[in-house]
Amino acid sequence: MIIEVRAVPPFDKNGFVLGCERTREAVIVDPGDEVGELIGAVRDFELDVRYILLTHAHLDHITGVGTAKETYDAPVYLHKDDLFLYDGLVQQGAMFGFKVQPAPPVDVFYDGSPIYFGDYEVRVHHTPGHCPGGVCLQVGTKGTRGNDLFVGDTLFAGSIGRSDLPGGNHDVLMQSITRVLFPLGDEAIVHPGHGPDTTIKRERTTNPFVLDYLAR
Ligand SMILES: [Zn+2]
Ligand SMILES: [Zn+2]
């Protein structure tokens, strides 16, 4: 699978292009301020973007949705429990002192069914706690257990998502991490919304927040 990641200041939030080497079909995950760089990657790899998939609807993960949708005319997917954040994009911007345009309407709410691009399959797991509608996108070859996890701000290398924003809940977050993400397999590669990749095994065995929680 082609995995291209881009991030720009001030949020340094990771946006991803995932592409099928054979068919060139692709998805964009969490287009934010780096959307121009993502569009450049799509062009460089000669990909055909079919879907815009969001891990959640915080400001930094959705400021590029409008441009991505205008460019590719692809449907936007979100978990319905984050619609209040998505619809509140302009207010989220104001909170951080940014002027942002409203995002285009959500086209599809995740309903548990897989999403396909080329030879690949995206399975969607609801992982609330950082926000109510957070999801993990598990991506792999069709019919196999996906080994690449796009977890948004639920889990980071050596850290976890904050739970003090509207709709956040620390206990719910820890349950999502330990009961939804960990069973996806020690070998799975975690691609967080900020910072470097990690693995489930590494976070399960060394993440101080996880160890704290499991020791309670
Ligand atoms: Zn977030
Ligand atoms: Zn974020």
PDB file of C-alpha atoms and ligand atoms in Angstrom:
ATOM      1  CA  MET A   1       0.000   0.000   0.000  1.00  0.00           C
ATOM      2  CA  ILE A   2       1.181   3.499  -0.751  1.00  0.00           C
ATOM      3  CA  ILE A   3       1.149   5.529   2.497  1.00  0.00           C
ATOM      4  CA  GLU A   4       2.063   9.194   2.230  1.00  0.00           C
ATOM      5  CA  VAL A   5       1.944  11.411   5.308  1.00  0.00           C
ATOM      6  CA  ARG A   6       2.170  15.188   5.445  1.00  0.00           C
ATOM      7  CA  ALA A   7       2.052  17.703   8.338  1.00  0.00           C
ATOM      8  CA  VAL A   8       2.404  21.488   8.523  1.00  0.00           C
ATOM      9  CA  PRO A   9       2.421  24.092  11.329  1.00  0.00           C
ATOM     10  CA  PRO A  10       0.798  25.238  13.513  1.00  0.00           C
ATOM     11  CA  PHE A  11      -0.909  21.932  14.429  1.00  0.00           C
ATOM     12  CA  ASP A  12       1.590  19.504  12.845  1.00  0.00           C
ATOM     13  CA  LYS A  13      -1.321  17.159  12.387  1.00  0.00           C
ATOM     14  CA  ASN A  14      -0.728  14.147  10.146  1.00  0.00           C
ATOM     15  CA  GLY A  15      -2.804  13.946   6.967  1.00  0.00           C
ATOM     16  CA  PHE A  16      -2.549  10.759   4.894  1.00  0.00           C
ATOM     17  CA  VAL A  17      -2.950   9.574   1.333  1.00  0.00           C
ATOM     18  CA  LEU A  18      -3.435   5.799   1.090  1.00  0.00           C
ATOM     19  CA  GLY A  19      -3.217   4.319  -2.393  1.00  0.00           C
ATOM     20  CA  CYS A  20      -3.445   0.990  -4.195  1.00  0.00           C
ATOM     21  CA  GLU A  21      -0.288   0.342  -6.267  1.00  0.00           C
ATOM     22  CA  ARG A  22      -2.210  -1.701  -8.832  1.00  0.00           C
ATOM     23  CA  THR A  23      -5.442   0.235  -9.456  1.00  0.00           C
ATOM     24  CA  ARG A  24      -4.239   3.710  -8.313  1.00  0.00           C
ATOM     25  CA  GLU A  25      -7.460   4.114  -6.291  1.00  0.00           C
ATOM     26  CA  ALA A  26      -6.864   6.076  -3.092  1.00  0.00           C
ATOM     27  CA  VAL A  27      -8.380   7.619   0.021  1.00  0.00           C
ATOM     28  CA  ILE A  28      -7.425  10.775   1.885  1.00  0.00           C
ATOM     29  CA  VAL A  29      -7.485  10.619   5.688  1.00  0.00           C
ATOM     30  CA  ASP A  30      -7.976  13.772   7.781  1.00  0.00           C
ATOM     31  CA  PRO A  31      -7.135  16.576   5.330  1.00  0.00           C
ATOM     32  CA  GLY A  32      -6.170  19.642   7.365  1.00  0.00           C
ATOM     33  CA  ASP A  33      -3.936  22.646   6.673  1.00  0.00           C
ATOM     34  CA  GLU A  34      -1.555  20.315   4.773  1.00  0.00           C
ATOM     35  CA  VAL A  35      -4.212  19.538   2.133  1.00  0.00           C
ATOM     36  CA  GLY A  36      -2.092  21.179  -0.599  1.00  0.00           C
ATOM     37  CA  GLU A  37       0.765  18.789   0.203  1.00  0.00           C
ATOM     38  CA  LEU A  38      -1.640  15.827   0.138  1.00  0.00           C
ATOM     39  CA  ILE A  39      -2.939  16.914  -3.270  1.00  0.00           C
ATOM     40  CA  GLY A  40       0.693  17.114  -4.433  1.00  0.00           C
ATOM     41  CA  ALA A  41       1.295  13.524  -3.263  1.00  0.00           C
ATOM     42  CA  VAL A  42      -1.844  12.334  -5.078  1.00  0.00           C
ATOM     43  CA  ARG A  43      -0.508  13.965  -8.252  1.00  0.00           C
ATOM     44  CA  ASP A  44       3.037  12.596  -7.837  1.00  0.00           C
ATOM     45  CA  PHE A  45       1.761   9.036  -7.354  1.00  0.00           C
ATOM     46  CA  GLU A  46      -0.905   9.424 -10.083  1.00  0.00           C
ATOM     47  CA  LEU A  47      -3.704   8.355  -7.746  1.00  0.00           C
ATOM     48  CA  ASP A  48      -7.468   8.575  -8.058  1.00  0.00           C
ATOM     49  CA  VAL A  49      -9.047   9.700  -4.770  1.00  0.00           C
ATOM     50  CA  ARG A  50     -12.338   7.895  -4.078  1.00  0.00           C
ATOM     51  CA  TYR A  51     -13.120   8.837  -0.470  1.00  0.00           C
ATOM     52  CA  ILE A  52     -12.306  11.409   2.189  1.00  0.00           C
ATOM     53  CA  LEU A  53     -12.241   9.583   5.537  1.00  0.00           C
ATOM     54  CA  LEU A  54     -12.155  11.424   8.870  1.00  0.00           C
ATOM     55  CA  THR A  55     -10.943   9.908  12.147  1.00  0.00           C
ATOM     56  CA  HIS A  56     -12.771  12.668  14.044  1.00  0.00           C
ATOM     57  CA  ALA A  57     -13.905  16.261  13.612  1.00  0.00           C
ATOM     58  CA  HIS A  58     -11.500  18.437  15.565  1.00  0.00           C
ATOM     59  CA  LEU A  59     -10.426  21.589  13.735  1.00  0.00           C
ATOM     60  CA  ASP A  60      -6.913  20.434  12.839  1.00  0.00           C
ATOM     61  CA  HIS A  61      -8.231  17.279  11.125  1.00  0.00           C
ATOM     62  CA  ILE A  62     -10.870  18.902   8.917  1.00  0.00           C
ATOM     63  CA  THR A  63      -9.706  22.353   7.729  1.00  0.00           C
ATOM     64  CA  GLY A  64      -8.717  20.826   4.373  1.00  0.00           C
ATOM     65  CA  VAL A  65     -11.935  18.887   3.751  1.00  0.00           C
ATOM     66  CA  GLY A  66     -13.456  21.672   1.640  1.00  0.00           C
ATOM     67  CA  THR A  67     -10.440  21.863  -0.684  1.00  0.00           C
ATOM     68  CA  ALA A  68     -10.145  18.054  -0.905  1.00  0.00           C
ATOM     69  CA  LYS A  69     -13.808  17.727  -1.786  1.00  0.00           C
ATOM     70  CA  GLU A  70     -13.641  20.509  -4.406  1.00  0.00           C
ATOM     71  CA  THR A  71     -10.588  18.858  -5.955  1.00  0.00           C
ATOM     72  CA  TYR A  72     -11.809  15.252  -6.067  1.00  0.00           C
ATOM     73  CA  ASP A  73     -15.592  15.441  -5.701  1.00  0.00           C
ATOM     74  CA  ALA A  74     -15.269  12.479  -3.308  1.00  0.00           C
ATOM     75  CA  PRO A  75     -17.720  11.733  -0.472  1.00  0.00           C
ATOM     76  CA  VAL A  76     -16.803  12.754   3.084  1.00  0.00           C
ATOM     77  CA  TYR A  77     -17.154  10.077   5.809  1.00  0.00           C
ATOM     78  CA  LEU A  78     -17.516  10.818   9.535  1.00  0.00           C
ATOM     79  CA  HIS A  79     -18.906   9.137  12.662  1.00  0.00           C
ATOM     80  CA  LYS A  80     -22.276  10.688  13.450  1.00  0.00           C
ATOM     81  CA  ASP A  81     -21.365  11.375  17.093  1.00  0.00           C
ATOM     82  CA  ASP A  82     -18.830  13.988  15.903  1.00  0.00           C
ATOM     83  CA  LEU A  83     -21.295  15.901  13.752  1.00  0.00           C
ATOM     84  CA  PHE A  84     -21.660  18.612  16.422  1.00  0.00           C
ATOM     85  CA  LEU A  85     -17.909  19.257  16.218  1.00  0.00           C
ATOM     86  CA  TYR A  86     -17.918  19.167  12.415  1.00  0.00           C
ATOM     87  CA  ASP A  87     -20.822  21.600  12.208  1.00  0.00           C
ATOM     88  CA  GLY A  88     -19.042  23.770  14.798  1.00  0.00           C
ATOM     89  CA  LEU A  89     -15.845  24.134  12.733  1.00  0.00           C
ATOM     90  CA  VAL A  90     -16.087  27.925  12.535  1.00  0.00           C
ATOM     91  CA  GLN A  91     -16.521  28.160  16.337  1.00  0.00           C
ATOM     92  CA  GLN A  92     -13.639  25.708  16.879  1.00  0.00           C
ATOM     93  CA  GLY A  93     -11.505  28.033  14.742  1.00  0.00           C
ATOM     94  CA  ALA A  94     -12.566  31.067  16.749  1.00  0.00           C
ATOM     95  CA  MET A  95     -11.531  29.269  19.967  1.00  0.00           C
ATOM     96  CA  PHE A  96      -8.001  28.988  18.589  1.00  0.00           C
ATOM     97  CA  GLY A  97      -8.067  32.472  17.040  1.00  0.00           C
ATOM     98  CA  PHE A  98      -8.352  31.246  13.427  1.00  0.00           C
ATOM     99  CA  LYS A  99     -10.778  32.318  10.741  1.00  0.00           C
ATOM    100  CA  VAL A 100     -11.918  29.182   8.935  1.00  0.00           C
ATOM    101  CA  GLN A 101     -14.565  28.511   6.298  1.00  0.00           C
ATOM    102  CA  PRO A 102     -17.362  26.064   7.158  1.00  0.00           C
ATOM    103  CA  ALA A 103     -16.752  22.523   5.873  1.00  0.00           C
ATOM    104  CA  PRO A 104     -18.944  20.976   3.153  1.00  0.00           C
ATOM    105  CA  PRO A 105     -21.704  18.642   4.395  1.00  0.00           C
ATOM    106  CA  VAL A 106     -20.823  15.124   5.543  1.00  0.00           C
ATOM    107  CA  ASP A 107     -21.922  12.649   2.865  1.00  0.00           C
ATOM    108  CA  VAL A 108     -21.831   9.349   4.757  1.00  0.00           C
ATOM    109  CA  PHE A 109     -21.877   8.375   8.427  1.00  0.00           C
ATOM    110  CA  TYR A 110     -19.812   5.265   9.167  1.00  0.00           C
ATOM    111  CA  ASP A 111     -22.239   2.392   9.666  1.00  0.00           C
ATOM    112  CA  GLY A 112     -19.853  -0.490  10.330  1.00  0.00           C
ATOM    113  CA  SER A 113     -19.562  -1.599   6.724  1.00  0.00           C
ATOM    114  CA  PRO A 114     -16.078  -1.749   5.183  1.00  0.00           C
ATOM    115  CA  ILE A 115     -14.876   0.775   2.619  1.00  0.00           C
ATOM    116  CA  TYR A 116     -12.852  -0.416  -0.371  1.00  0.00           C
ATOM    117  CA  PHE A 117     -10.226   1.230  -2.569  1.00  0.00           C
ATOM    118  CA  GLY A 118      -8.449  -0.923  -5.154  1.00  0.00           C
ATOM    119  CA  ASP A 119      -7.125  -4.065  -3.497  1.00  0.00           C
ATOM    120  CA  TYR A 120      -7.568  -2.623  -0.009  1.00  0.00           C
ATOM    121  CA  GLU A 121     -10.235  -2.623   2.658  1.00  0.00           C
ATOM    122  CA  VAL A 122     -10.881  -0.153   5.474  1.00  0.00           C
ATOM    123  CA  ARG A 123     -12.594  -1.470   8.608  1.00  0.00           C
ATOM    124  CA  VAL A 124     -13.978   1.176  10.918  1.00  0.00           C
ATOM    125  CA  HIS A 125     -13.857   0.829  14.715  1.00  0.00           C
ATOM    126  CA  HIS A 126     -15.591   3.306  17.013  1.00  0.00           C
ATOM    127  CA  THR A 127     -13.059   4.594  19.566  1.00  0.00           C
ATOM    128  CA  PRO A 128     -14.691   7.391  21.604  1.00  0.00           C
ATOM    129  CA  GLY A 129     -13.014   9.175  24.531  1.00  0.00           C
ATOM    130  CA  HIS A 130     -10.914  11.877  22.872  1.00  0.00           C
ATOM    131  CA  CYS A 131     -14.227  12.953  21.345  1.00  0.00           C
ATOM    132  CA  PRO A 132     -17.550  11.108  21.008  1.00  0.00           C
ATOM    133  CA  GLY A 133     -17.229  10.129  17.341  1.00  0.00           C
ATOM    134  CA  GLY A 134     -13.575   9.124  17.126  1.00  0.00           C
ATOM    135  CA  VAL A 135     -12.798   6.102  14.974  1.00  0.00           C
ATOM    136  CA  CYS A 136      -9.827   3.896  14.131  1.00  0.00           C
ATOM    137  CA  LEU A 137      -9.457   3.100  10.439  1.00  0.00           C
ATOM    138  CA  GLN A 138      -7.925  -0.387  10.083  1.00  0.00           C
ATOM    139  CA  VAL A 139      -6.520  -0.792   6.596  1.00  0.00           C
ATOM    140  CA  GLY A 140      -5.197  -3.893   4.849  1.00  0.00           C
ATOM    141  CA  THR A 141      -5.478  -6.062   1.764  1.00  0.00           C
ATOM    142  CA  LYS A 142      -9.093  -7.061   1.053  1.00  0.00           C
ATOM    143  CA  GLY A 143     -10.243  -9.953   3.197  1.00  0.00           C
ATOM    144  CA  THR A 144      -7.229  -9.863   5.532  1.00  0.00           C
ATOM    145  CA  ARG A 145      -6.801  -8.433   8.985  1.00  0.00           C
ATOM    146  CA  GLY A 146      -5.540  -4.922   8.329  1.00  0.00           C
ATOM    147  CA  ASN A 147      -2.176  -4.138   9.850  1.00  0.00           C
ATOM    148  CA  ASP A 148      -2.207  -0.328   9.493  1.00  0.00           C
ATOM    149  CA  LEU A 149      -4.235   1.614  12.050  1.00  0.00           C
ATOM    150  CA  PHE A 150      -5.111   5.274  11.546  1.00  0.00           C
ATOM    151  CA  VAL A 151      -6.157   6.189  15.063  1.00  0.00           C
ATOM    152  CA  GLY A 152      -6.596   9.952  14.973  1.00  0.00           C
ATOM    153  CA  ASP A 153      -5.852  11.463  18.395  1.00  0.00           C
ATOM    154  CA  THR A 154      -6.827   8.394  20.446  1.00  0.00           C
ATOM    155  CA  LEU A 155      -3.304   6.992  20.900  1.00  0.00           C
ATOM    156  CA  PHE A 156       0.157   8.457  20.282  1.00  0.00           C
ATOM    157  CA  ALA A 157       3.691   7.084  20.524  1.00  0.00           C
ATOM    158  CA  GLY A 158       4.203   7.198  24.292  1.00  0.00           C
ATOM    159  CA  SER A 159       1.083   9.230  24.976  1.00  0.00           C
ATOM    160  CA  ILE A 160      -2.711   9.310  24.671  1.00  0.00           C
ATOM    161  CA  GLY A 161      -5.284  11.778  23.408  1.00  0.00           C
ATOM    162  CA  ARG A 162      -6.538  14.554  25.639  1.00  0.00           C
ATOM    163  CA  SER A 163      -9.986  14.038  27.098  1.00  0.00           C
ATOM    164  CA  ASP A 164     -10.693  17.540  28.426  1.00  0.00           C
ATOM    165  CA  LEU A 165     -12.332  18.867  25.248  1.00  0.00           C
ATOM    166  CA  PRO A 166     -16.134  18.852  24.689  1.00  0.00           C
ATOM    167  CA  GLY A 167     -17.425  15.271  24.726  1.00  0.00           C
ATOM    168  CA  GLY A 168     -14.118  13.837  25.940  1.00  0.00           C
ATOM    169  CA  ASN A 169     -13.931  11.220  28.698  1.00  0.00           C
ATOM    170  CA  HIS A 170     -10.735   9.691  30.072  1.00  0.00           C
ATOM    171  CA  ASP A 171     -12.192   6.330  31.135  1.00  0.00           C
ATOM    172  CA  VAL A 172     -13.951   5.912  27.811  1.00  0.00           C
ATOM    173  CA  LEU A 173     -10.680   6.772  26.039  1.00  0.00           C
ATOM    174  CA  MET A 174      -8.736   4.148  27.999  1.00  0.00           C
ATOM    175  CA  GLN A 175     -11.426   1.557  27.238  1.00  0.00           C
ATOM    176  CA  SER A 176     -11.184   2.369  23.516  1.00  0.00           C
ATOM    177  CA  ILE A 177      -7.408   1.952  23.639  1.00  0.00           C
ATOM    178  CA  THR A 178      -7.319  -1.263  25.655  1.00  0.00           C
ATOM    179  CA  ARG A 179     -10.504  -2.990  24.446  1.00  0.00           C
ATOM    180  CA  VAL A 180     -10.785  -1.829  20.828  1.00  0.00           C
ATOM    181  CA  LEU A 181      -7.253  -1.012  19.625  1.00  0.00           C
ATOM    182  CA  PHE A 182      -5.160  -3.580  21.511  1.00  0.00           C
ATOM    183  CA  PRO A 183      -7.147  -6.605  20.225  1.00  0.00           C
ATOM    184  CA  LEU A 184      -6.262  -5.523  16.676  1.00  0.00           C
ATOM    185  CA  GLY A 185      -2.893  -7.164  17.251  1.00  0.00           C
ATOM    186  CA  ASP A 186       0.556  -6.499  18.690  1.00  0.00           C
ATOM    187  CA  GLU A 187       2.085  -6.316  15.224  1.00  0.00           C
ATOM    188  CA  ALA A 188      -0.291  -3.604  14.000  1.00  0.00           C
ATOM    189  CA  ILE A 189       1.334  -0.321  13.020  1.00  0.00           C
ATOM    190  CA  VAL A 190      -0.256   2.715  14.630  1.00  0.00           C
ATOM    191  CA  HIS A 191      -0.340   5.921  12.572  1.00  0.00           C
ATOM    192  CA  PRO A 192      -1.377   8.669  15.026  1.00  0.00           C
ATOM    193  CA  GLY A 193      -2.862  12.047  14.169  1.00  0.00           C
ATOM    194  CA  HIS A 194       0.260  13.769  15.513  1.00  0.00           C
ATOM    195  CA  GLY A 195       3.870  12.608  15.757  1.00  0.00           C
ATOM    196  CA  PRO A 196       5.610   9.407  14.689  1.00  0.00           C
ATOM    197  CA  ASP A 197       4.245   5.924  14.021  1.00  0.00           C
ATOM    198  CA  THR A 198       4.375   3.262  16.691  1.00  0.00           C
ATOM    199  CA  THR A 199       3.033  -0.277  17.187  1.00  0.00           C
ATOM    200  CA  ILE A 200       0.320  -1.750  19.387  1.00  0.00           C
ATOM    201  CA  LYS A 201       2.920  -3.909  21.130  1.00  0.00           C
ATOM    202  CA  ARG A 202       5.106  -0.934  21.988  1.00  0.00           C
ATOM    203  CA  GLU A 203       2.202   1.098  23.397  1.00  0.00           C
ATOM    204  CA  ARG A 204       0.696  -1.897  25.219  1.00  0.00           C
ATOM    205  CA  THR A 205       3.995  -2.616  26.961  1.00  0.00           C
ATOM    206  CA  THR A 206       5.616   0.826  27.431  1.00  0.00           C
ATOM    207  CA  ASN A 207       3.024   3.627  27.214  1.00  0.00           C
ATOM    208  CA  PRO A 208       3.004   5.166  30.737  1.00  0.00           C
ATOM    209  CA  PHE A 209      -0.699   6.138  30.574  1.00  0.00           C
ATOM    210  CA  VAL A 210      -1.645   2.624  29.543  1.00  0.00           C
ATOM    211  CA  LEU A 211       0.516   0.990  32.205  1.00  0.00           C
ATOM    212  CA  ASP A 212      -1.000   3.301  34.812  1.00  0.00           C
ATOM    213  CA  TYR A 213      -4.519   2.412  33.742  1.00  0.00           C
ATOM    214  CA  LEU A 214      -3.879  -1.335  33.587  1.00  0.00           C
ATOM    215  CA  ALA A 215      -2.279  -1.255  37.069  1.00  0.00           C
ATOM    216  CA  ARG A 216      -5.361   0.267  38.699  1.00  0.00           C
TER     217      ARG A 216
HETATM  218 ZN    ZN B   1      -8.428  15.726  18.124  1.00  0.00          ZN
HETATM  219 ZN    ZN B   2      -5.400  16.528  16.325  1.00  0.00          ZN
END
